[in-house]
């Protein structure tokens, strides 16, 4: 635990044994979780805001731990990053999501891209681009139906990142900047990156209804994104008022509990089937 302040430190130190035991058990468990089938992927629909039509899904990792039950990726992804296990785990997510998407396309559902979250640590791995190629070959998914969600933190190593993004573009996958607006990247840097889409972070989408600036930032981000010819998607939409605001300001795509929570494969298939029939 970091020593962020006296109170925090005392809190952590009094609970240090409990915390480190759980952390150690999760770290050890991570190594076996994939083989033991404890990891699974949920899929959250992304929709066209004007028509409600399904235009994509985001793959979100879930860990059903034998002792602790469902664990949030917010807790175990950082552990996987620290230990380097994010590299094999991330590849598993990419492979599983591509395989699932291919199965859905082959069974007659409309072809849509699956978006997969990529950690910086994963992109820094020298075999990352190879692993993307390998997964696409293995699964037979057309590259245009895989979208990689990367964060603004890639700008910290802009030259290397740009090179990797160019290679990924050549392969034919789509690239999206996740949690947009929460990092420190400037517009002048972003406009040179070979990306397709920006994803406006939930915190800004919340501002539309919960804060006094009433969506001023969202409006700015949408305008900027569209001017640079990026697609713009808003995440974390929970209310009709947010949908209306986003449509009024020309945002095309959205994702959030208002439309659907992340769904298990079974429930996602029911969602897909509904779209086909009606
Ligand atoms: P994210 O990429 O920003 O994903 C969106 C998160 O917001 C997801 O949480 C999703 O379930 C949640 N969400 C979606 N709509 C709403 C809404 O309307 N309201 C609220 N309150 N929440 C909403 P989740 O699934 O717990 O994932 C948390 C984070 O963990 C993700 O944030 C992402 O950064 C990371 N993550 C998840 N799966 C993976 C993965 O396979 N690889 C990596 N590297 N990171 C992952
Ligand atoms: Ca994401
Ligand atoms: Ca993220
Ligand atoms: Ca986010």
PDB file of C-alpha atoms and ligand atoms in Angstrom:
ATOM      1  CA  UNK A   1       0.000   0.000   0.000  1.00  0.00           C
ATOM      2  CA  UNK A   2       1.218   3.486  -0.876  1.00  0.00           C
ATOM      3  CA  UNK A   3       1.771   6.026   1.862  1.00  0.00           C
ATOM      4  CA  UNK A   4      -0.596   8.662   0.549  1.00  0.00           C
ATOM      5  CA  UNK A   5      -1.354  10.331   3.860  1.00  0.00           C
ATOM      6  CA  UNK A   6      -1.228   9.619   7.514  1.00  0.00           C
ATOM      7  CA  UNK A   7      -4.797   8.406   7.752  1.00  0.00           C
ATOM      8  CA  UNK A   8      -4.558   6.180   4.715  1.00  0.00           C
ATOM      9  CA  UNK A   9      -1.340   4.711   5.933  1.00  0.00           C
ATOM     10  CA  UNK A  10      -2.792   3.880   9.333  1.00  0.00           C
ATOM     11  CA  UNK A  11      -5.802   2.316   7.728  1.00  0.00           C
ATOM     12  CA  UNK A  12      -3.668   0.149   5.482  1.00  0.00           C
ATOM     13  CA  UNK A  13      -1.167  -0.787   8.168  1.00  0.00           C
ATOM     14  CA  UNK A  14      -3.859  -1.947  10.566  1.00  0.00           C
ATOM     15  CA  UNK A  15      -5.250  -4.131   7.809  1.00  0.00           C
ATOM     16  CA  UNK A  16      -1.958  -4.981   6.158  1.00  0.00           C
ATOM     17  CA  UNK A  17      -2.123  -8.713   6.692  1.00  0.00           C
ATOM     18  CA  UNK A  18      -5.620  -9.074   5.307  1.00  0.00           C
ATOM     19  CA  UNK A  19      -4.831  -6.928   2.289  1.00  0.00           C
ATOM     20  CA  UNK A  20      -1.574  -8.570   1.354  1.00  0.00           C
ATOM     21  CA  UNK A  21      -2.996 -12.063   1.767  1.00  0.00           C
ATOM     22  CA  UNK A  22      -5.810 -11.312  -0.670  1.00  0.00           C
ATOM     23  CA  UNK A  23      -3.394  -9.629  -3.064  1.00  0.00           C
ATOM     24  CA  UNK A  24      -1.000 -12.574  -2.925  1.00  0.00           C
ATOM     25  CA  UNK A  25      -3.775 -15.086  -3.399  1.00  0.00           C
ATOM     26  CA  UNK A  26      -5.142 -13.171  -6.363  1.00  0.00           C
ATOM     27  CA  UNK A  27      -1.681 -12.887  -7.903  1.00  0.00           C
ATOM     28  CA  UNK A  28      -1.081 -16.608  -7.545  1.00  0.00           C
ATOM     29  CA  UNK A  29      -4.589 -17.390  -8.693  1.00  0.00           C
ATOM     30  CA  UNK A  30      -4.140 -15.310 -11.839  1.00  0.00           C
ATOM     31  CA  UNK A  31      -1.526 -17.728 -13.112  1.00  0.00           C
ATOM     32  CA  UNK A  32      -3.979 -20.588 -13.010  1.00  0.00           C
ATOM     33  CA  UNK A  33      -7.224 -18.742 -13.722  1.00  0.00           C
ATOM     34  CA  UNK A  34      -7.093 -19.065 -17.494  1.00  0.00           C
ATOM     35  CA  UNK A  35      -6.333 -22.797 -17.516  1.00  0.00           C
ATOM     36  CA  UNK A  36      -8.967 -23.453 -14.893  1.00  0.00           C
ATOM     37  CA  UNK A  37     -11.687 -21.661 -16.834  1.00  0.00           C
ATOM     38  CA  UNK A  38     -12.260 -19.022 -14.184  1.00  0.00           C
ATOM     39  CA  UNK A  39     -11.989 -16.123 -16.642  1.00  0.00           C
ATOM     40  CA  UNK A  40     -14.899 -15.155 -18.820  1.00  0.00           C
ATOM     41  CA  UNK A  41     -15.858 -12.314 -21.091  1.00  0.00           C
ATOM     42  CA  UNK A  42     -19.017 -10.246 -20.931  1.00  0.00           C
ATOM     43  CA  UNK A  43     -20.119  -8.206 -23.930  1.00  0.00           C
ATOM     44  CA  UNK A  44     -21.653  -4.740 -23.734  1.00  0.00           C
ATOM     45  CA  UNK A  45     -23.690  -3.487 -26.706  1.00  0.00           C
ATOM     46  CA  UNK A  46     -22.733  -0.264 -28.494  1.00  0.00           C
ATOM     47  CA  UNK A  47     -25.615   1.337 -30.359  1.00  0.00           C
ATOM     48  CA  UNK A  48     -26.349   3.962 -32.976  1.00  0.00           C
ATOM     49  CA  UNK A  49     -27.857   6.726 -30.820  1.00  0.00           C
ATOM     50  CA  UNK A  50     -30.369   7.856 -33.448  1.00  0.00           C
ATOM     51  CA  UNK A  51     -31.717   4.431 -34.431  1.00  0.00           C
ATOM     52  CA  UNK A  52     -30.889   2.226 -31.427  1.00  0.00           C
ATOM     53  CA  UNK A  53     -29.333  -0.269 -33.842  1.00  0.00           C
ATOM     54  CA  UNK A  54     -26.502  -2.481 -32.527  1.00  0.00           C
ATOM     55  CA  UNK A  55     -23.209  -1.358 -34.095  1.00  0.00           C
ATOM     56  CA  UNK A  56     -20.595  -3.070 -31.915  1.00  0.00           C
ATOM     57  CA  UNK A  57     -19.789  -4.743 -28.606  1.00  0.00           C
ATOM     58  CA  UNK A  58     -17.054  -4.189 -26.016  1.00  0.00           C
ATOM     59  CA  UNK A  59     -15.428  -7.252 -24.454  1.00  0.00           C
ATOM     60  CA  UNK A  60     -15.115  -6.855 -20.667  1.00  0.00           C
ATOM     61  CA  UNK A  61     -13.141  -9.373 -18.647  1.00  0.00           C
ATOM     62  CA  UNK A  62     -14.679 -11.115 -15.603  1.00  0.00           C
ATOM     63  CA  UNK A  63     -12.966 -13.351 -13.053  1.00  0.00           C
ATOM     64  CA  UNK A  64     -15.038 -15.821 -11.098  1.00  0.00           C
ATOM     65  CA  UNK A  65     -12.657 -16.670  -8.274  1.00  0.00           C
ATOM     66  CA  UNK A  66     -13.314 -19.993  -6.456  1.00  0.00           C
ATOM     67  CA  UNK A  67     -13.056 -18.319  -2.996  1.00  0.00           C
ATOM     68  CA  UNK A  68     -13.751 -14.627  -3.530  1.00  0.00           C
ATOM     69  CA  UNK A  69     -16.504 -14.846  -6.136  1.00  0.00           C
ATOM     70  CA  UNK A  70     -16.736 -12.250  -8.933  1.00  0.00           C
ATOM     71  CA  UNK A  71     -13.750  -9.900  -8.875  1.00  0.00           C
ATOM     72  CA  UNK A  72     -13.745  -6.574 -10.696  1.00  0.00           C
ATOM     73  CA  UNK A  73     -11.175  -6.040 -13.450  1.00  0.00           C
ATOM     74  CA  UNK A  74     -10.422  -2.764 -11.641  1.00  0.00           C
ATOM     75  CA  UNK A  75      -8.845  -4.934  -8.930  1.00  0.00           C
ATOM     76  CA  UNK A  76      -7.126  -7.701 -10.890  1.00  0.00           C
ATOM     77  CA  UNK A  77      -6.012  -5.941 -14.095  1.00  0.00           C
ATOM     78  CA  UNK A  78      -3.510  -3.797 -12.131  1.00  0.00           C
ATOM     79  CA  UNK A  79      -2.137  -6.990 -10.532  1.00  0.00           C
ATOM     80  CA  UNK A  80      -1.832  -8.613 -13.936  1.00  0.00           C
ATOM     81  CA  UNK A  81      -0.006  -5.513 -15.165  1.00  0.00           C
ATOM     82  CA  UNK A  82       2.414  -5.501 -12.223  1.00  0.00           C
ATOM     83  CA  UNK A  83       3.314  -9.142 -12.715  1.00  0.00           C
ATOM     84  CA  UNK A  84       3.420  -9.068 -16.508  1.00  0.00           C
ATOM     85  CA  UNK A  85       0.626 -11.651 -16.633  1.00  0.00           C
ATOM     86  CA  UNK A  86      -1.423  -9.094 -18.568  1.00  0.00           C
ATOM     87  CA  UNK A  87       0.459 -10.208 -21.698  1.00  0.00           C
ATOM     88  CA  UNK A  88      -0.856 -13.813 -21.799  1.00  0.00           C
ATOM     89  CA  UNK A  89      -4.162 -12.783 -20.191  1.00  0.00           C
ATOM     90  CA  UNK A  90      -4.691  -9.991 -22.715  1.00  0.00           C
ATOM     91  CA  UNK A  91      -3.957 -12.362 -25.569  1.00  0.00           C
ATOM     92  CA  UNK A  92      -6.498 -14.812 -24.158  1.00  0.00           C
ATOM     93  CA  UNK A  93      -9.118 -12.025 -24.091  1.00  0.00           C
ATOM     94  CA  UNK A  94      -8.336 -11.058 -27.679  1.00  0.00           C
ATOM     95  CA  UNK A  95      -8.456 -14.664 -28.895  1.00  0.00           C
ATOM     96  CA  UNK A  96     -11.662 -15.507 -27.045  1.00  0.00           C
ATOM     97  CA  UNK A  97     -13.432 -12.312 -28.194  1.00  0.00           C
ATOM     98  CA  UNK A  98     -12.379 -12.834 -31.838  1.00  0.00           C
ATOM     99  CA  UNK A  99     -13.415 -16.495 -31.734  1.00  0.00           C
ATOM    100  CA  UNK A 100     -16.806 -15.561 -30.276  1.00  0.00           C
ATOM    101  CA  UNK A 101     -17.348 -12.810 -32.832  1.00  0.00           C
ATOM    102  CA  UNK A 102     -16.529 -15.237 -35.657  1.00  0.00           C
ATOM    103  CA  UNK A 103     -19.007 -17.762 -34.249  1.00  0.00           C
ATOM    104  CA  UNK A 104     -21.738 -15.081 -34.155  1.00  0.00           C
ATOM    105  CA  UNK A 105     -21.013 -14.011 -37.740  1.00  0.00           C
ATOM    106  CA  UNK A 106     -20.981 -17.614 -38.960  1.00  0.00           C
ATOM    107  CA  UNK A 107     -24.313 -18.269 -37.304  1.00  0.00           C
ATOM    108  CA  UNK A 108     -25.921 -15.454 -39.273  1.00  0.00           C
ATOM    109  CA  UNK A 109     -25.980 -12.478 -36.922  1.00  0.00           C
ATOM    110  CA  UNK A 110     -25.083  -9.126 -38.541  1.00  0.00           C
ATOM    111  CA  UNK A 111     -21.306  -8.604 -38.594  1.00  0.00           C
ATOM    112  CA  UNK A 112     -20.207  -6.025 -36.005  1.00  0.00           C
ATOM    113  CA  UNK A 113     -16.800  -5.243 -34.515  1.00  0.00           C
ATOM    114  CA  UNK A 114     -15.760  -6.461 -31.070  1.00  0.00           C
ATOM    115  CA  UNK A 115     -13.731  -3.928 -29.062  1.00  0.00           C
ATOM    116  CA  UNK A 116     -10.992  -5.303 -26.795  1.00  0.00           C
ATOM    117  CA  UNK A 117      -9.233  -3.301 -24.059  1.00  0.00           C
ATOM    118  CA  UNK A 118      -5.445  -3.251 -24.406  1.00  0.00           C
ATOM    119  CA  UNK A 119      -3.094  -2.298 -21.544  1.00  0.00           C
ATOM    120  CA  UNK A 120      -0.075  -0.132 -22.258  1.00  0.00           C
ATOM    121  CA  UNK A 121       2.041  -2.901 -20.777  1.00  0.00           C
ATOM    122  CA  UNK A 122       0.666  -5.245 -23.446  1.00  0.00           C
ATOM    123  CA  UNK A 123       1.411  -2.843 -26.287  1.00  0.00           C
ATOM    124  CA  UNK A 124       4.953  -2.481 -25.006  1.00  0.00           C
ATOM    125  CA  UNK A 125       5.536  -6.209 -25.387  1.00  0.00           C
ATOM    126  CA  UNK A 126       7.742  -6.800 -28.407  1.00  0.00           C
ATOM    127  CA  UNK A 127       5.450  -9.553 -29.731  1.00  0.00           C
ATOM    128  CA  UNK A 128       2.221  -7.555 -29.466  1.00  0.00           C
ATOM    129  CA  UNK A 129       1.706  -6.924 -33.179  1.00  0.00           C
ATOM    130  CA  UNK A 130       2.582 -10.562 -33.934  1.00  0.00           C
ATOM    131  CA  UNK A 131       0.057 -11.731 -31.367  1.00  0.00           C
ATOM    132  CA  UNK A 132      -2.702  -9.709 -33.057  1.00  0.00           C
ATOM    133  CA  UNK A 133      -1.837 -11.252 -36.442  1.00  0.00           C
ATOM    134  CA  UNK A 134      -1.716 -14.710 -34.908  1.00  0.00           C
ATOM    135  CA  UNK A 135      -5.104 -14.367 -33.208  1.00  0.00           C
ATOM    136  CA  UNK A 136      -6.748 -13.177 -36.430  1.00  0.00           C
ATOM    137  CA  UNK A 137      -5.254 -16.074 -38.379  1.00  0.00           C
ATOM    138  CA  UNK A 138      -6.202 -18.628 -35.738  1.00  0.00           C
ATOM    139  CA  UNK A 139      -9.791 -17.452 -35.460  1.00  0.00           C
ATOM    140  CA  UNK A 140     -10.385 -16.495 -39.090  1.00  0.00           C
ATOM    141  CA  UNK A 141     -11.999 -13.190 -38.076  1.00  0.00           C
ATOM    142  CA  UNK A 142     -11.819 -10.456 -40.704  1.00  0.00           C
ATOM    143  CA  UNK A 143      -9.489  -7.796 -39.156  1.00  0.00           C
ATOM    144  CA  UNK A 144     -12.020  -4.987 -39.641  1.00  0.00           C
ATOM    145  CA  UNK A 145     -14.176  -6.665 -36.970  1.00  0.00           C
ATOM    146  CA  UNK A 146     -11.530  -6.332 -34.260  1.00  0.00           C
ATOM    147  CA  UNK A 147     -11.185  -2.953 -32.581  1.00  0.00           C
ATOM    148  CA  UNK A 148      -8.425  -2.240 -30.069  1.00  0.00           C
ATOM    149  CA  UNK A 149      -9.206   0.195 -27.239  1.00  0.00           C
ATOM    150  CA  UNK A 150      -6.011   1.863 -26.113  1.00  0.00           C
ATOM    151  CA  UNK A 151      -5.535   4.711 -23.653  1.00  0.00           C
ATOM    152  CA  UNK A 152      -4.049   8.148 -24.028  1.00  0.00           C
ATOM    153  CA  UNK A 153      -1.058   7.054 -21.930  1.00  0.00           C
ATOM    154  CA  UNK A 154       0.511   5.694 -25.129  1.00  0.00           C
ATOM    155  CA  UNK A 155       1.535   9.282 -25.889  1.00  0.00           C
ATOM    156  CA  UNK A 156       4.221   8.952 -23.213  1.00  0.00           C
ATOM    157  CA  UNK A 157       6.211   7.040 -25.802  1.00  0.00           C
ATOM    158  CA  UNK A 158       4.782   8.672 -28.877  1.00  0.00           C
ATOM    159  CA  UNK A 159       7.312   7.596 -31.483  1.00  0.00           C
ATOM    160  CA  UNK A 160       7.204   3.915 -30.629  1.00  0.00           C
ATOM    161  CA  UNK A 161       3.408   3.982 -30.208  1.00  0.00           C
ATOM    162  CA  UNK A 162       2.880   5.649 -33.568  1.00  0.00           C
ATOM    163  CA  UNK A 163       4.955   2.948 -35.225  1.00  0.00           C
ATOM    164  CA  UNK A 164       2.947   0.172 -33.553  1.00  0.00           C
ATOM    165  CA  UNK A 165      -0.370   1.841 -34.407  1.00  0.00           C
ATOM    166  CA  UNK A 166       0.706   2.102 -38.055  1.00  0.00           C
ATOM    167  CA  UNK A 167       1.537  -1.604 -38.131  1.00  0.00           C
ATOM    168  CA  UNK A 168      -1.838  -2.425 -36.590  1.00  0.00           C
ATOM    169  CA  UNK A 169      -3.543  -0.230 -39.179  1.00  0.00           C
ATOM    170  CA  UNK A 170      -1.761  -2.186 -41.913  1.00  0.00           C
ATOM    171  CA  UNK A 171      -3.133  -5.416 -40.480  1.00  0.00           C
ATOM    172  CA  UNK A 172      -6.561  -3.826 -40.821  1.00  0.00           C
ATOM    173  CA  UNK A 173      -7.824  -3.682 -37.246  1.00  0.00           C
ATOM    174  CA  UNK A 174      -9.649  -0.593 -35.931  1.00  0.00           C
ATOM    175  CA  UNK A 175      -8.109   1.648 -33.275  1.00  0.00           C
ATOM    176  CA  UNK A 176      -9.938   3.562 -30.624  1.00  0.00           C
ATOM    177  CA  UNK A 177      -8.724   5.891 -27.848  1.00  0.00           C
ATOM    178  CA  UNK A 178     -10.432   4.798 -24.610  1.00  0.00           C
ATOM    179  CA  UNK A 179     -11.308   6.989 -21.601  1.00  0.00           C
ATOM    180  CA  UNK A 180     -10.743   9.987 -23.820  1.00  0.00           C
ATOM    181  CA  UNK A 181     -10.247  13.267 -21.978  1.00  0.00           C
ATOM    182  CA  UNK A 182      -8.903  11.743 -18.765  1.00  0.00           C
ATOM    183  CA  UNK A 183      -5.270  11.679 -19.877  1.00  0.00           C
ATOM    184  CA  UNK A 184      -2.941  14.468 -20.791  1.00  0.00           C
ATOM    185  CA  UNK A 185      -2.677  14.063 -24.512  1.00  0.00           C
ATOM    186  CA  UNK A 186      -2.996  17.213 -26.514  1.00  0.00           C
ATOM    187  CA  UNK A 187      -4.996  17.660 -29.635  1.00  0.00           C
ATOM    188  CA  UNK A 188      -1.874  18.432 -31.639  1.00  0.00           C
ATOM    189  CA  UNK A 189      -0.485  14.974 -30.806  1.00  0.00           C
ATOM    190  CA  UNK A 190      -3.694  13.052 -31.348  1.00  0.00           C
ATOM    191  CA  UNK A 191      -4.376  14.420 -34.771  1.00  0.00           C
ATOM    192  CA  UNK A 192      -1.258  12.714 -36.072  1.00  0.00           C
ATOM    193  CA  UNK A 193      -2.130   9.292 -34.673  1.00  0.00           C
ATOM    194  CA  UNK A 194      -3.629   6.756 -37.079  1.00  0.00           C
ATOM    195  CA  UNK A 195      -6.805   6.184 -35.054  1.00  0.00           C
ATOM    196  CA  UNK A 196     -10.432   5.644 -36.061  1.00  0.00           C
ATOM    197  CA  UNK A 197     -12.420   6.538 -33.001  1.00  0.00           C
ATOM    198  CA  UNK A 198     -12.397   8.304 -29.653  1.00  0.00           C
ATOM    199  CA  UNK A 199     -14.384   7.066 -26.707  1.00  0.00           C
ATOM    200  CA  UNK A 200     -15.559   9.857 -24.383  1.00  0.00           C
ATOM    201  CA  UNK A 201     -15.042   8.825 -20.762  1.00  0.00           C
ATOM    202  CA  UNK A 202     -18.045   8.288 -18.504  1.00  0.00           C
ATOM    203  CA  UNK A 203     -17.004  11.131 -16.194  1.00  0.00           C
ATOM    204  CA  UNK A 204     -17.783  13.651 -18.970  1.00  0.00           C
ATOM    205  CA  UNK A 205     -21.012  11.907 -19.921  1.00  0.00           C
ATOM    206  CA  UNK A 206     -22.036  12.218 -16.241  1.00  0.00           C
ATOM    207  CA  UNK A 207     -21.499  16.003 -16.461  1.00  0.00           C
ATOM    208  CA  UNK A 208     -24.386  16.295 -18.925  1.00  0.00           C
ATOM    209  CA  UNK A 209     -26.891  15.788 -16.136  1.00  0.00           C
ATOM    210  CA  UNK A 210     -25.078  15.880 -12.826  1.00  0.00           C
ATOM    211  CA  UNK A 211     -22.815  18.921 -13.020  1.00  0.00           C
ATOM    212  CA  UNK A 212     -23.151  22.635 -13.506  1.00  0.00           C
ATOM    213  CA  UNK A 213     -21.137  22.883 -16.706  1.00  0.00           C
ATOM    214  CA  UNK A 214     -23.902  20.816 -18.344  1.00  0.00           C
ATOM    215  CA  UNK A 215     -21.887  18.896 -20.829  1.00  0.00           C
ATOM    216  CA  UNK A 216     -19.671  21.710 -22.084  1.00  0.00           C
ATOM    217  CA  UNK A 217     -16.671  19.374 -22.184  1.00  0.00           C
ATOM    218  CA  UNK A 218     -18.582  16.636 -24.011  1.00  0.00           C
ATOM    219  CA  UNK A 219     -19.660  19.124 -26.627  1.00  0.00           C
ATOM    220  CA  UNK A 220     -16.073  20.295 -27.077  1.00  0.00           C
ATOM    221  CA  UNK A 221     -14.756  16.745 -27.370  1.00  0.00           C
ATOM    222  CA  UNK A 222     -17.409  15.724 -29.898  1.00  0.00           C
ATOM    223  CA  UNK A 223     -16.734  18.784 -32.091  1.00  0.00           C
ATOM    224  CA  UNK A 224     -13.019  18.216 -31.923  1.00  0.00           C
ATOM    225  CA  UNK A 225     -13.296  14.499 -32.716  1.00  0.00           C
ATOM    226  CA  UNK A 226     -15.607  15.050 -35.657  1.00  0.00           C
ATOM    227  CA  UNK A 227     -13.368  17.802 -37.024  1.00  0.00           C
ATOM    228  CA  UNK A 228     -10.493  15.337 -37.046  1.00  0.00           C
ATOM    229  CA  UNK A 229     -12.691  12.772 -38.820  1.00  0.00           C
ATOM    230  CA  UNK A 230     -12.779  10.370 -35.887  1.00  0.00           C
ATOM    231  CA  UNK A 231     -15.884   8.448 -34.975  1.00  0.00           C
ATOM    232  CA  UNK A 232     -17.088   9.477 -31.532  1.00  0.00           C
ATOM    233  CA  UNK A 233     -18.619   7.134 -28.978  1.00  0.00           C
ATOM    234  CA  UNK A 234     -19.887   8.083 -25.501  1.00  0.00           C
ATOM    235  CA  UNK A 235     -19.619   5.556 -22.661  1.00  0.00           C
ATOM    236  CA  UNK A 236     -21.507   5.229 -19.391  1.00  0.00           C
ATOM    237  CA  UNK A 237     -24.862   6.512 -20.686  1.00  0.00           C
ATOM    238  CA  UNK A 238     -27.509   5.940 -18.017  1.00  0.00           C
ATOM    239  CA  UNK A 239     -30.267   8.455 -18.795  1.00  0.00           C
ATOM    240  CA  UNK A 240     -32.499   9.517 -21.660  1.00  0.00           C
ATOM    241  CA  UNK A 241     -31.439  13.176 -21.168  1.00  0.00           C
ATOM    242  CA  UNK A 242     -27.857  12.153 -21.940  1.00  0.00           C
ATOM    243  CA  UNK A 243     -28.973  10.427 -25.142  1.00  0.00           C
ATOM    244  CA  UNK A 244     -30.857  13.549 -26.247  1.00  0.00           C
ATOM    245  CA  UNK A 245     -27.915  15.827 -25.488  1.00  0.00           C
ATOM    246  CA  UNK A 246     -25.504  13.558 -27.356  1.00  0.00           C
ATOM    247  CA  UNK A 247     -27.744  13.332 -30.419  1.00  0.00           C
ATOM    248  CA  UNK A 248     -28.254  17.120 -30.416  1.00  0.00           C
ATOM    249  CA  UNK A 249     -24.486  17.508 -30.420  1.00  0.00           C
ATOM    250  CA  UNK A 250     -23.882  15.046 -33.275  1.00  0.00           C
ATOM    251  CA  UNK A 251     -22.400  12.140 -31.295  1.00  0.00           C
ATOM    252  CA  UNK A 252     -23.192   8.989 -33.281  1.00  0.00           C
ATOM    253  CA  UNK A 253     -22.554   6.039 -30.992  1.00  0.00           C
ATOM    254  CA  UNK A 254     -23.191   5.214 -27.340  1.00  0.00           C
ATOM    255  CA  UNK A 255     -22.796   2.548 -24.708  1.00  0.00           C
ATOM    256  CA  UNK A 256     -24.127   2.293 -21.167  1.00  0.00           C
ATOM    257  CA  UNK A 257     -26.638   0.816 -18.759  1.00  0.00           C
ATOM    258  CA  UNK A 258     -29.391   2.887 -20.432  1.00  0.00           C
ATOM    259  CA  UNK A 259     -29.094   0.445 -23.351  1.00  0.00           C
ATOM    260  CA  UNK A 260     -27.672  -2.626 -21.676  1.00  0.00           C
ATOM    261  CA  UNK A 261     -25.197  -3.729 -18.998  1.00  0.00           C
ATOM    262  CA  UNK A 262     -22.362  -6.039 -20.085  1.00  0.00           C
ATOM    263  CA  UNK A 263     -23.958  -9.415 -20.928  1.00  0.00           C
ATOM    264  CA  UNK A 264     -22.823 -13.019 -20.608  1.00  0.00           C
ATOM    265  CA  UNK A 265     -22.502 -14.901 -23.918  1.00  0.00           C
ATOM    266  CA  UNK A 266     -25.920 -16.459 -23.351  1.00  0.00           C
ATOM    267  CA  UNK A 267     -27.638 -13.096 -22.771  1.00  0.00           C
ATOM    268  CA  UNK A 268     -25.700 -11.430 -25.582  1.00  0.00           C
ATOM    269  CA  UNK A 269     -27.008 -14.116 -27.935  1.00  0.00           C
ATOM    270  CA  UNK A 270     -30.549 -13.382 -26.810  1.00  0.00           C
ATOM    271  CA  UNK A 271     -29.910  -9.674 -27.482  1.00  0.00           C
ATOM    272  CA  UNK A 272     -28.538 -10.472 -30.956  1.00  0.00           C
ATOM    273  CA  UNK A 273     -31.481 -12.733 -31.749  1.00  0.00           C
ATOM    274  CA  UNK A 274     -33.919  -9.977 -30.771  1.00  0.00           C
ATOM    275  CA  UNK A 275     -32.254  -7.596 -33.228  1.00  0.00           C
ATOM    276  CA  UNK A 276     -32.523 -10.135 -36.045  1.00  0.00           C
ATOM    277  CA  UNK A 277     -36.229 -10.853 -35.520  1.00  0.00           C
ATOM    278  CA  UNK A 278     -37.421  -7.336 -34.834  1.00  0.00           C
TER     279      UNK A 278
HETATM  280  P1  LIG B   1     -13.568   0.758 -19.348  1.00  0.00           P
HETATM  281  O1  LIG B   1     -12.770   0.280 -20.500  1.00  0.00           O
HETATM  282  O2  LIG B   1     -13.738   2.226 -19.207  1.00  0.00           O
HETATM  283  O3  LIG B   1     -14.973   0.017 -19.434  1.00  0.00           O
HETATM  284  C1  LIG B   1     -16.198   0.576 -19.042  1.00  0.00           C
HETATM  285  C2  LIG B   1     -16.591   0.165 -17.648  1.00  0.00           C
HETATM  286  O4  LIG B   1     -17.801   0.851 -17.275  1.00  0.00           O
HETATM  287  C3  LIG B   1     -16.928  -1.312 -17.513  1.00  0.00           C
HETATM  288  O5  LIG B   1     -16.593  -1.690 -16.175  1.00  0.00           O
HETATM  289  C4  LIG B   1     -18.446  -1.330 -17.693  1.00  0.00           C
HETATM  290  O6  LIG B   1     -19.062  -2.464 -17.132  1.00  0.00           O
HETATM  291  C5  LIG B   1     -18.823  -0.079 -16.977  1.00  0.00           C
HETATM  292  N1  LIG B   1     -20.080   0.521 -17.484  1.00  0.00           N
HETATM  293  C6  LIG B   1     -20.618   0.418 -18.702  1.00  0.00           C
HETATM  294  N2  LIG B   1     -21.746   1.155 -18.818  1.00  0.00           N
HETATM  295  C7  LIG B   1     -21.928   1.749 -17.615  1.00  0.00           C
HETATM  296  C8  LIG B   1     -22.928   2.651 -17.091  1.00  0.00           C
HETATM  297  O7  LIG B   1     -23.882   3.053 -17.754  1.00  0.00           O
HETATM  298  N3  LIG B   1     -22.762   3.039 -15.798  1.00  0.00           N
HETATM  299  C9  LIG B   1     -21.711   2.621 -15.028  1.00  0.00           C
HETATM  300  N4  LIG B   1     -21.626   3.044 -13.768  1.00  0.00           N
HETATM  301  N5  LIG B   1     -20.747   1.784 -15.500  1.00  0.00           N
HETATM  302  C10 LIG B   1     -20.861   1.366 -16.780  1.00  0.00           C
HETATM  303  P2  LIG B   1     -15.825  -3.065 -15.912  1.00  0.00           P
HETATM  304  O8  LIG B   1     -16.347  -4.132 -16.803  1.00  0.00           O
HETATM  305  O9  LIG B   1     -15.868  -3.283 -14.426  1.00  0.00           O
HETATM  306  O10 LIG B   1     -14.342  -2.759 -16.346  1.00  0.00           O
HETATM  307  C11 LIG B   1     -13.572  -1.801 -15.666  1.00  0.00           C
HETATM  308  C12 LIG B   1     -12.300  -1.492 -16.413  1.00  0.00           C
HETATM  309  O11 LIG B   1     -11.446  -2.634 -16.418  1.00  0.00           O
HETATM  310  C13 LIG B   1     -12.523  -1.137 -17.874  1.00  0.00           C
HETATM  311  O12 LIG B   1     -12.910   0.214 -17.956  1.00  0.00           O
HETATM  312  C14 LIG B   1     -11.164  -1.428 -18.458  1.00  0.00           C
HETATM  313  O13 LIG B   1     -10.293  -0.331 -18.283  1.00  0.00           O
HETATM  314  C15 LIG B   1     -10.677  -2.596 -17.602  1.00  0.00           C
HETATM  315  N6  LIG B   1     -10.850  -3.858 -18.343  1.00  0.00           N
HETATM  316  C16 LIG B   1     -11.936  -4.647 -18.469  1.00  0.00           C
HETATM  317  N7  LIG B   1     -11.663  -5.730 -19.239  1.00  0.00           N
HETATM  318  C17 LIG B   1     -10.379  -5.618 -19.624  1.00  0.00           C
HETATM  319  C18 LIG B   1      -9.482  -6.407 -20.450  1.00  0.00           C
HETATM  320  O14 LIG B   1      -9.840  -7.445 -21.041  1.00  0.00           O
HETATM  321  N8  LIG B   1      -8.203  -5.937 -20.594  1.00  0.00           N
HETATM  322  C19 LIG B   1      -7.761  -4.774 -19.999  1.00  0.00           C
HETATM  323  N9  LIG B   1      -6.494  -4.397 -20.181  1.00  0.00           N
HETATM  324  N10 LIG B   1      -8.578  -4.002 -19.242  1.00  0.00           N
HETATM  325  C20 LIG B   1      -9.860  -4.417 -19.052  1.00  0.00           C
HETATM  326 CA1  LIG B   2     -12.860   0.305 -22.683  1.00  0.00          CA
HETATM  327 CA1  LIG B   3     -10.146   1.687 -19.985  1.00  0.00          CA
HETATM  328 CA1  LIG B   4     -13.841   4.514 -18.970  1.00  0.00          CA
END
